[in-house]
Short mmCIF file of C-alpha atoms in Angstrom, two decimals:
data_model
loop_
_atom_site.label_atom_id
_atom_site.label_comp_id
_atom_site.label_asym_id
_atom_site.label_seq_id
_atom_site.Cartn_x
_atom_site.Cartn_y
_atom_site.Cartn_z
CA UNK A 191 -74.10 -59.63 121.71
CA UNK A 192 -70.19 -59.86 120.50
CA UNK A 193 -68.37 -57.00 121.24
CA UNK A 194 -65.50 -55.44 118.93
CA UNK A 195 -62.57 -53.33 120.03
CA UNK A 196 -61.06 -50.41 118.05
CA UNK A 197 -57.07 -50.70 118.34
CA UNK A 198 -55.09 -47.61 118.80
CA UNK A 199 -53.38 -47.79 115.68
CA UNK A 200 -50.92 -45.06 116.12
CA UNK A 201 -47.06 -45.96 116.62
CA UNK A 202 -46.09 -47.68 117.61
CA UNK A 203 -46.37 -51.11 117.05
CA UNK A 204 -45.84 -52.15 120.06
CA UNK A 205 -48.62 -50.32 121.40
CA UNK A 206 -50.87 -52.03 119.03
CA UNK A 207 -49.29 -55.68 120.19
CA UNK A 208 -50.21 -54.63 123.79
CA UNK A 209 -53.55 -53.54 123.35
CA UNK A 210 -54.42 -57.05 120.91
CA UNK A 211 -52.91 -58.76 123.84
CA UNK A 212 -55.33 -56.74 126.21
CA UNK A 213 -58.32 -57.63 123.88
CA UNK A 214 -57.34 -61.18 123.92
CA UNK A 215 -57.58 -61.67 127.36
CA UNK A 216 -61.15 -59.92 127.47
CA UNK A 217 -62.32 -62.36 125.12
CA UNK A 218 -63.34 -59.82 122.93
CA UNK A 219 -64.74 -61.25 119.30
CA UNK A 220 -62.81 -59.17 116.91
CA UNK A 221 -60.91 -56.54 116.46
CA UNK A 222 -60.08 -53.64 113.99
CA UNK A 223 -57.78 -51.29 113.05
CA UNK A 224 -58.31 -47.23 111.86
CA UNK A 225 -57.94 -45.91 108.54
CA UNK A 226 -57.29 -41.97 109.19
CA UNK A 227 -53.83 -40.27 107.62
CA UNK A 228 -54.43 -37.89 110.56
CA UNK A 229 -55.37 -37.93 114.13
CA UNK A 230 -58.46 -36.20 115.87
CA UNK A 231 -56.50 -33.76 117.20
CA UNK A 232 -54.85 -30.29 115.95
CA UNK A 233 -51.04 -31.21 116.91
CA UNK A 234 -50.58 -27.96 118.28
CA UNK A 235 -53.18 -29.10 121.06
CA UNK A 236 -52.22 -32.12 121.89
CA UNK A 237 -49.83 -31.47 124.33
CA UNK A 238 -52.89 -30.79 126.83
CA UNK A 239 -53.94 -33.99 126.83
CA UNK A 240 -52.76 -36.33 129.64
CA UNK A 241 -51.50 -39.15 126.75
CA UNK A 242 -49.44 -36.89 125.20
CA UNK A 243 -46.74 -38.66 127.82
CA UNK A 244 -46.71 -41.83 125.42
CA UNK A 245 -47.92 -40.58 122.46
CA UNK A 246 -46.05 -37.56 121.80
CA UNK A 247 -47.85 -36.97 118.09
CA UNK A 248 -51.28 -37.31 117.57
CA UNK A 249 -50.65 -37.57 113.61
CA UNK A 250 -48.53 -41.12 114.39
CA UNK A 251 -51.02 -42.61 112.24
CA UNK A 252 -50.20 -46.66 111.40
CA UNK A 253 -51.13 -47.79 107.79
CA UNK A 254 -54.30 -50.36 108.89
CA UNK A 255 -53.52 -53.05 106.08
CA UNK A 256 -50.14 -52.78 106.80
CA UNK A 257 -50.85 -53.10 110.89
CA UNK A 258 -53.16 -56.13 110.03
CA UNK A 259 -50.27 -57.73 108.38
CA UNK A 260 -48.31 -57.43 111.35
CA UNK A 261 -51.01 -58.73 113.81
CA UNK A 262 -53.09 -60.93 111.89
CA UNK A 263 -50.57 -63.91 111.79
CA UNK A 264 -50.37 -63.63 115.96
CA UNK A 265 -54.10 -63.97 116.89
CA UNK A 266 -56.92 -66.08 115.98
CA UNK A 267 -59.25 -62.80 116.87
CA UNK A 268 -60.65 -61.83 113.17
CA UNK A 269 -59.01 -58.21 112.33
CA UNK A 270 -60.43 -55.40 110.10
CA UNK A 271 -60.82 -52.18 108.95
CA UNK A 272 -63.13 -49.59 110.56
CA UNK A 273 -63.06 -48.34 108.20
CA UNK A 274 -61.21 -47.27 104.48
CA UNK A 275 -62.65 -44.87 101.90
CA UNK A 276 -62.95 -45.91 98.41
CA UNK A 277 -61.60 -42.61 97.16
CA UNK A 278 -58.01 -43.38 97.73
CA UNK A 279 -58.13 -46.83 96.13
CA UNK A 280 -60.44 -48.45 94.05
CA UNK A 281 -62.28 -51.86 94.19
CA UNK A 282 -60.09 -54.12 92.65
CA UNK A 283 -57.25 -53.18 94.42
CA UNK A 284 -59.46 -53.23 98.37
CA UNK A 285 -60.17 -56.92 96.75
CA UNK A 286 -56.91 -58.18 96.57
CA UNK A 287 -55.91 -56.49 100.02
CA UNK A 288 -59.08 -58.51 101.31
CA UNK A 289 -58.02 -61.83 100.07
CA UNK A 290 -54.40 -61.69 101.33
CA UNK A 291 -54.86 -60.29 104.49
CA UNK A 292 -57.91 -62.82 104.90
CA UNK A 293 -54.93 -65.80 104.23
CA UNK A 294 -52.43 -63.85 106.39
CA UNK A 295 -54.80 -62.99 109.33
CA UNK A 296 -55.26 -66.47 111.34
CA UNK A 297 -59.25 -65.42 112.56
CA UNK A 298 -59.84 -63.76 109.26
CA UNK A 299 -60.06 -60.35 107.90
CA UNK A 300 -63.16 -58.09 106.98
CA UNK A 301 -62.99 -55.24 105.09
CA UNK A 302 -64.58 -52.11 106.15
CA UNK A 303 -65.86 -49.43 103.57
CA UNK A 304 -67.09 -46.48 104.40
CA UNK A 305 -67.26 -42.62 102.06
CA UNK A 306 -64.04 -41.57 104.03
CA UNK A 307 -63.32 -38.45 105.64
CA UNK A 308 -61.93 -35.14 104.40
CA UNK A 309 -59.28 -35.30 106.80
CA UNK A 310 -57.71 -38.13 105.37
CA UNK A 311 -58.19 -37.12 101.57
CA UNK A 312 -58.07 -33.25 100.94
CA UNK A 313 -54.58 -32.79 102.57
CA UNK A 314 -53.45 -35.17 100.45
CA UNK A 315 -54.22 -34.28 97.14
CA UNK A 316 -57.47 -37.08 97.04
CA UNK A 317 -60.49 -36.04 94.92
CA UNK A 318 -63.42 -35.56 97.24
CA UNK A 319 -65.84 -34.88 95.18
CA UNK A 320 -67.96 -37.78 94.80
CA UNK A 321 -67.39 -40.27 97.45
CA UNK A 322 -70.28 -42.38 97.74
CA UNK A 323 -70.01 -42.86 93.97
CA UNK A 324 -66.83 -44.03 94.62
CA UNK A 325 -68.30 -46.49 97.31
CA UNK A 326 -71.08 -47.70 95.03
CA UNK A 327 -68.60 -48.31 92.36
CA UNK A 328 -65.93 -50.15 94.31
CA UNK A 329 -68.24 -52.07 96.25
CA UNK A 330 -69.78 -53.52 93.10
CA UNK A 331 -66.13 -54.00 92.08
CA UNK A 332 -65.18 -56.04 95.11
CA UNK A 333 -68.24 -58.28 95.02
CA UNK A 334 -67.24 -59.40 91.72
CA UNK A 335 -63.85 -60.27 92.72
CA UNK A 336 -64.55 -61.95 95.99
CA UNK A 337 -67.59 -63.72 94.53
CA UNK A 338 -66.66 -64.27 91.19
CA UNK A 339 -62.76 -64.14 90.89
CA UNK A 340 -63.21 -61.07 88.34
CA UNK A 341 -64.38 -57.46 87.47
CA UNK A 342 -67.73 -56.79 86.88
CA UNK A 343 -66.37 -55.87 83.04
CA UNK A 344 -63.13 -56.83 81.31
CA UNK A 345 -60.41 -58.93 81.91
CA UNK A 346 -59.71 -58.11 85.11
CA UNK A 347 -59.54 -61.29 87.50
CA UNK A 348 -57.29 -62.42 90.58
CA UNK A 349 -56.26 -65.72 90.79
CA UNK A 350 -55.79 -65.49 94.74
CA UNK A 351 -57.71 -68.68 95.84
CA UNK A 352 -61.82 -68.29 97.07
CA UNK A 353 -62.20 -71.43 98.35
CA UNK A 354 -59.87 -72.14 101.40
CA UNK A 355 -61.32 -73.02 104.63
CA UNK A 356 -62.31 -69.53 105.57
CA UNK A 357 -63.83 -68.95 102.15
CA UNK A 358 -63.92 -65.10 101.21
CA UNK A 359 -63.45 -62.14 103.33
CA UNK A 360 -66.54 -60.62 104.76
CA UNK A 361 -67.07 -56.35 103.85
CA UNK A 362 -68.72 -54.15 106.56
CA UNK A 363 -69.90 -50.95 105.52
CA UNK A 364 -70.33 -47.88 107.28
CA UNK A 365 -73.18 -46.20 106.07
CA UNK A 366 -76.06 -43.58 107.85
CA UNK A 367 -78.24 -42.06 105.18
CA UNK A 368 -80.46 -43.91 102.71
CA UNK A 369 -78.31 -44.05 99.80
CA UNK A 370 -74.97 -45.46 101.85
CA UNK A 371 -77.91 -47.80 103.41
CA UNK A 372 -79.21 -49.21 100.57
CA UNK A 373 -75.76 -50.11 99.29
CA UNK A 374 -75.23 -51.76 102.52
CA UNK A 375 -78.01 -54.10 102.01
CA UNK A 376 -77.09 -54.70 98.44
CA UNK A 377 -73.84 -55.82 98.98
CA UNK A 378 -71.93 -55.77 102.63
CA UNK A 379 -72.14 -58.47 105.17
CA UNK A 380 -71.80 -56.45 108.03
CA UNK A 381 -73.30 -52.68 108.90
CA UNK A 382 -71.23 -50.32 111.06
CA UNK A 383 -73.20 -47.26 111.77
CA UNK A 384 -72.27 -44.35 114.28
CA UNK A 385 -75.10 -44.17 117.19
CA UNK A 386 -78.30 -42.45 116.38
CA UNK A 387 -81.52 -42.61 118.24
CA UNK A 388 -83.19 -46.38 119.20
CA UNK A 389 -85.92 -45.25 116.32
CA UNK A 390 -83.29 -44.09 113.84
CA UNK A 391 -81.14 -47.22 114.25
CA UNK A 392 -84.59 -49.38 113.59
CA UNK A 393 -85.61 -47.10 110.50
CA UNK A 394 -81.27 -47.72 108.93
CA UNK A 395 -81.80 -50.77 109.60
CA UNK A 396 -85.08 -51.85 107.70
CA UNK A 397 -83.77 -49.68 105.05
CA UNK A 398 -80.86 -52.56 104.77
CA UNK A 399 -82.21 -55.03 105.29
CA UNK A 400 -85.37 -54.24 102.24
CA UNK A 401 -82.48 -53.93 100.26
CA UNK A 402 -80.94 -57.09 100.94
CA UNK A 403 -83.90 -59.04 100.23
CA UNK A 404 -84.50 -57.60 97.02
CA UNK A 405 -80.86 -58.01 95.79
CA UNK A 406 -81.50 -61.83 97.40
CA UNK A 407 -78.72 -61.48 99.94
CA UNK A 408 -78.26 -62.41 103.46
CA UNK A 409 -79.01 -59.85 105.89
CA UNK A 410 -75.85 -57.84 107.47
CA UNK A 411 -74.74 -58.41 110.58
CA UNK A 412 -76.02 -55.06 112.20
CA UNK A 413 -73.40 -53.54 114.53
CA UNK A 414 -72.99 -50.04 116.46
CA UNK A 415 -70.21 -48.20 116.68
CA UNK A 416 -70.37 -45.79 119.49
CA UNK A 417 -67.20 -43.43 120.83
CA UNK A 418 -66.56 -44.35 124.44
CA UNK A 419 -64.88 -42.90 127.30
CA UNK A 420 -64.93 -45.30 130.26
CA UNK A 421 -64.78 -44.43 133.66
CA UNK A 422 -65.57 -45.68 137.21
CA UNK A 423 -68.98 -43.69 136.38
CA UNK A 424 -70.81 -41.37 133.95
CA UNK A 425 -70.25 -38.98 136.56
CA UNK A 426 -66.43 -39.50 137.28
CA UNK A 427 -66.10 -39.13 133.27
CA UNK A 428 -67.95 -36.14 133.18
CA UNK A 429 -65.90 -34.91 135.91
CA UNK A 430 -62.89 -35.97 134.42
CA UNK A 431 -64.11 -33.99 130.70
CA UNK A 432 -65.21 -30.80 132.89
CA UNK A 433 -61.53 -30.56 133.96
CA UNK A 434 -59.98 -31.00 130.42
CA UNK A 435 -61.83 -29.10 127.73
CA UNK A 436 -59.55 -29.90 125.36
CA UNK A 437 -61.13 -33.84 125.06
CA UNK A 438 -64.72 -32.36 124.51
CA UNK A 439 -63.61 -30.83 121.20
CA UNK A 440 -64.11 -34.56 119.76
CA UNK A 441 -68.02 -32.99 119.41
CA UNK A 442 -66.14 -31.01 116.31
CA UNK A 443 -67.29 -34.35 114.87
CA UNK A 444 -70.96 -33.69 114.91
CA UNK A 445 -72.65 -31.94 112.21
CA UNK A 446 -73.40 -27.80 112.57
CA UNK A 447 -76.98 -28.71 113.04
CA UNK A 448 -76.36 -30.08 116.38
CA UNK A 449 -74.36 -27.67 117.48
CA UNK A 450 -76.68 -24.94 117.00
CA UNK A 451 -79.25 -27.05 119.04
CA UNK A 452 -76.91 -26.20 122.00
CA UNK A 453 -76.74 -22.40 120.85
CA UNK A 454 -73.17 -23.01 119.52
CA UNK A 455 -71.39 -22.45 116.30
CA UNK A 456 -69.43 -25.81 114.40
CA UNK A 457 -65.98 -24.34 114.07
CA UNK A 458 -66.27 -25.81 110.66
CA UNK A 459 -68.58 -23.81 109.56
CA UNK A 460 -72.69 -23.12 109.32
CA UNK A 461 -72.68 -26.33 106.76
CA UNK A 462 -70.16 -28.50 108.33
CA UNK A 463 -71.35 -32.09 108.42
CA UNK A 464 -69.08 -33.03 110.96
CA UNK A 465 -66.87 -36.12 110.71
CA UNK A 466 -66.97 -36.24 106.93
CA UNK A 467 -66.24 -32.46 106.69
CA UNK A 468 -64.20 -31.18 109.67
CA UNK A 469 -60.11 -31.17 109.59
CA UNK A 470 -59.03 -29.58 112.73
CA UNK A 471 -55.74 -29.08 111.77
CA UNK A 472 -57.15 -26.22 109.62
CA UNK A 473 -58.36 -24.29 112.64
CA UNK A 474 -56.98 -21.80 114.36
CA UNK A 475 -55.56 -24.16 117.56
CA UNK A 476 -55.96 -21.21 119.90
CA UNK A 477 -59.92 -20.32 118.68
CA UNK A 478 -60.15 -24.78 119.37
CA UNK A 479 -59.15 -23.86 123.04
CA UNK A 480 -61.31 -21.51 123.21
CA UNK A 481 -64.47 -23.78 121.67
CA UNK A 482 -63.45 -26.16 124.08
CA UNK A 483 -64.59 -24.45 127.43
CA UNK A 484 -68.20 -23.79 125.86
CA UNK A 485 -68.38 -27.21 124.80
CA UNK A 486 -71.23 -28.52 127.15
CA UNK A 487 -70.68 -32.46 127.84
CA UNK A 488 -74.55 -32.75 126.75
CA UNK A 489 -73.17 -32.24 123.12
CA UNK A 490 -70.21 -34.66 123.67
CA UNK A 491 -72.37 -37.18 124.74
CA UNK A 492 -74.64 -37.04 121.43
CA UNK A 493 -71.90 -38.60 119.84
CA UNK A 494 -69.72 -40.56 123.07
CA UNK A 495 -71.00 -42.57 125.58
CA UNK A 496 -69.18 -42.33 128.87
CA UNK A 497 -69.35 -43.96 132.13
CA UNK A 498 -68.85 -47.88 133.36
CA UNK A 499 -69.63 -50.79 131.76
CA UNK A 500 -72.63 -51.36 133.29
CA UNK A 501 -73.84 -47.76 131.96
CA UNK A 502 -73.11 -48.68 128.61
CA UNK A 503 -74.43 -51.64 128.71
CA UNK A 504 -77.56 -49.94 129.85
CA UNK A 505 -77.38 -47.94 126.47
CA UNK A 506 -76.73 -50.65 124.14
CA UNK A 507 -79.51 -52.68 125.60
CA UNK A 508 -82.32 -50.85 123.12
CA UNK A 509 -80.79 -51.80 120.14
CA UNK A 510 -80.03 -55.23 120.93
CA UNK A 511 -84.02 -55.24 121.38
CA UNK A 512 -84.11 -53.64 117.62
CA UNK A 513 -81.67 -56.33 116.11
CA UNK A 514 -78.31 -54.84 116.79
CA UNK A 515 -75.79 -57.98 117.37
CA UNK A 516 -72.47 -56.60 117.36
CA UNK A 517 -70.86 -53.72 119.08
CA UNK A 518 -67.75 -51.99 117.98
CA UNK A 519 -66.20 -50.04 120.51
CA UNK A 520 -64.47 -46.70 119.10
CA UNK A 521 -62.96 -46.27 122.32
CA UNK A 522 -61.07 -43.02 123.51
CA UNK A 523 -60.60 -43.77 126.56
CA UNK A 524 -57.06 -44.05 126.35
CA UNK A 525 -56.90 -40.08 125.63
CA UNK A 526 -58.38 -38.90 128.33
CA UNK A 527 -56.34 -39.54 131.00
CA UNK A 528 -52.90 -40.24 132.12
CA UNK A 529 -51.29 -43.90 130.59
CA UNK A 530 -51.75 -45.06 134.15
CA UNK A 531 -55.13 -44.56 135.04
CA UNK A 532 -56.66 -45.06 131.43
CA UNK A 533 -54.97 -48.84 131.83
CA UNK A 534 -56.81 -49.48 135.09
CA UNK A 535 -60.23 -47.94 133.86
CA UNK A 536 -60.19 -49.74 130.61
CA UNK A 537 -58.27 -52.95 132.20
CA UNK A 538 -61.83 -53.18 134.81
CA UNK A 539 -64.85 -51.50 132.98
CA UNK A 540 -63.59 -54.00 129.83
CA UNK A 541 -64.55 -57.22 130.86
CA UNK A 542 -67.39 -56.67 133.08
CA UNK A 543 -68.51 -55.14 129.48
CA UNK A 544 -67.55 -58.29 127.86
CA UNK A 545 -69.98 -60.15 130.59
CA UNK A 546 -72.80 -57.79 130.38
CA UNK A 547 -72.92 -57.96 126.31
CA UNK A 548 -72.84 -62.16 126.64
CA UNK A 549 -76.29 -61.95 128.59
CA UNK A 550 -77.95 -59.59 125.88
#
């Protein structure tokens, strides 16, 4: 199984070089870069968690096709997003980023798509109120350009070359209920889900991959992309979350539904749907610290998975059985604890990861 790594993207760049050069030395496959205009964290917070000492704003928030740009040219790792919206710019436009940062970016580029995130589009002034339109529309938009050199209708063509040695850029979508599925199959060459259950996973992914055969593509490379906090152990991590409560409140980014199977209220809301619905800098920071303590790491850990490698590679192991070839790790690790000791964690569990994923 090839194994992705989520970059920090937050300022500066520096950190960013670092961690590519960190990746590198794993021997990861790829890497990617965020698309948020806003951290996970209400600022107001943020100052309770231990990597506050290096990052002293959570909202330092890099622009991902700009970042690429700056780190493509260095590495022959292949770089992409994880993943844009298709609310803030439309297809031909994601094109034309595609096929320059593909030339630029020495392993590559892919472009991730996904129905973005009201965090990143509400606040600033985005429309949010079709968004998988938007994704249906674009992505039929970008496969004409990258296929075809034009827009589905009109005039509209780039004349940014197709037919180099690395060909076209590849697009990944992120995509978890039938519709976002379907379009997947239809048109993406690469599938980046959030974890569900072993069955779930195996249900998304026949839904994709029925859709690819009838539109007579390839199937998409079928990837995971789980949060992860690593640690010496599940049990150190769980440890280490049961002393700050501020780092459970990433379970904000589960839908109400969950919550309430844990007896809890969403501090979004009754309706919240979780990641594509919550913006935590519109609650109350002192009611967050208060959500925090209640948080049980149970719920945290239906959307993270924390311990050591070997733990998660324990977890992944099921869906490599169901077809998953890829994982993408949306690692937090890094906010959790201190600069120091999140450097030797990750700089350990990382590669024995590496070596565990090569024998699935």
């Amino acid at each position: 199984m090839k194994l992705g790594l989520l970059l920090p993207t937050m300022l500066s760049l520096d950190v960013n070089r670092a961690a590519l050069g960190a990746a590198e030395q794993v021997g990861v496959d790829d890497v990617w870069v965020l698309d948020h205009m806003m951290g996970l964290t209400h600022p107001a917070i943020w100052p309770r968690f231990p990597a506050a000492q290096a990052i002293p704003d959570p909202d330092a928030l890099l622009d991902p096709f700009c970042l690429a740009a700056a780190l493509g040219p260095t590495t022959g790792l292949r770089l992409g997003t994880c993943v844009t919206d298709a609310t803030r710019r439309r297809g031909g436009d994601l094109a034309r980023a595609a096929l320059t940062l593909h030339d630029a970016c020495r392993g590559g580029f892919v472009l991730g798509l996904g129905s973005g995130e009201a965090e990143s589009i509400l606040p600033f002034g985005y429309n949010y109120d079709f968004p998988v339109g938007n994704v249906e529309q674009s992505l039929r938009e970008i496969r004409s350009m990258l296929d075809y050199g034009r827009m589905p209708e009109g005039v509209g063509r780039t004349g940014l070359p197709r037919n180099g040695a690395k060909g076209i850029p590849q697009v990944w979508v992120a995509a978890q209920h039938p519709r976002m599925l379907r379009l997947t199959g239809t048109y993406a060459d690469g599938w980046l889900p959030l974890p569900s259950s072993v069955d779930r996973y195996r249900e998304q992914l026949e839904i994709i991959e029925a859709a690819a055969a009838k539109a007579g593509r390839p199937k998409p490379v079928a990837s995971l992309v789980p949060a992860t906090i690593l640690g010496d152990s599940r049990e150190q991590v769980v440890q280490t979350l049961e002393r700050l409560p501020v780092a459970r409140l990433i379970a904000y980014y589960l839908p109400a539904t969950t919550w309430r199977d844990y007896g809890l209220e969403h501090p979004g809301g009754p309706d919240c749907r979780g990641q594509a619905d919550v913006i935590p800098h519109t609650i109350d920071a002192d009611r967050l610290i208060e959500i925090a303590d209640k948080i049980p790491v149970e719920l945290v850990e239906e959307l993270a998975w924390l311990g050591s490698a070997d733990e998660i590679a324990e977890r992944i192991a099921p869906y490599a059985d169901t077809g998953a070839t890829h994982l993408m790790l949306g690692d937090v690790t890094g906010t959790t604890y201190a600069p120091a000791e999140a450097a030797r964690v990750i700089g350990e569990q990382l590669p024995r990861l590496k070596t565990l994923l090569d024998e699935l």
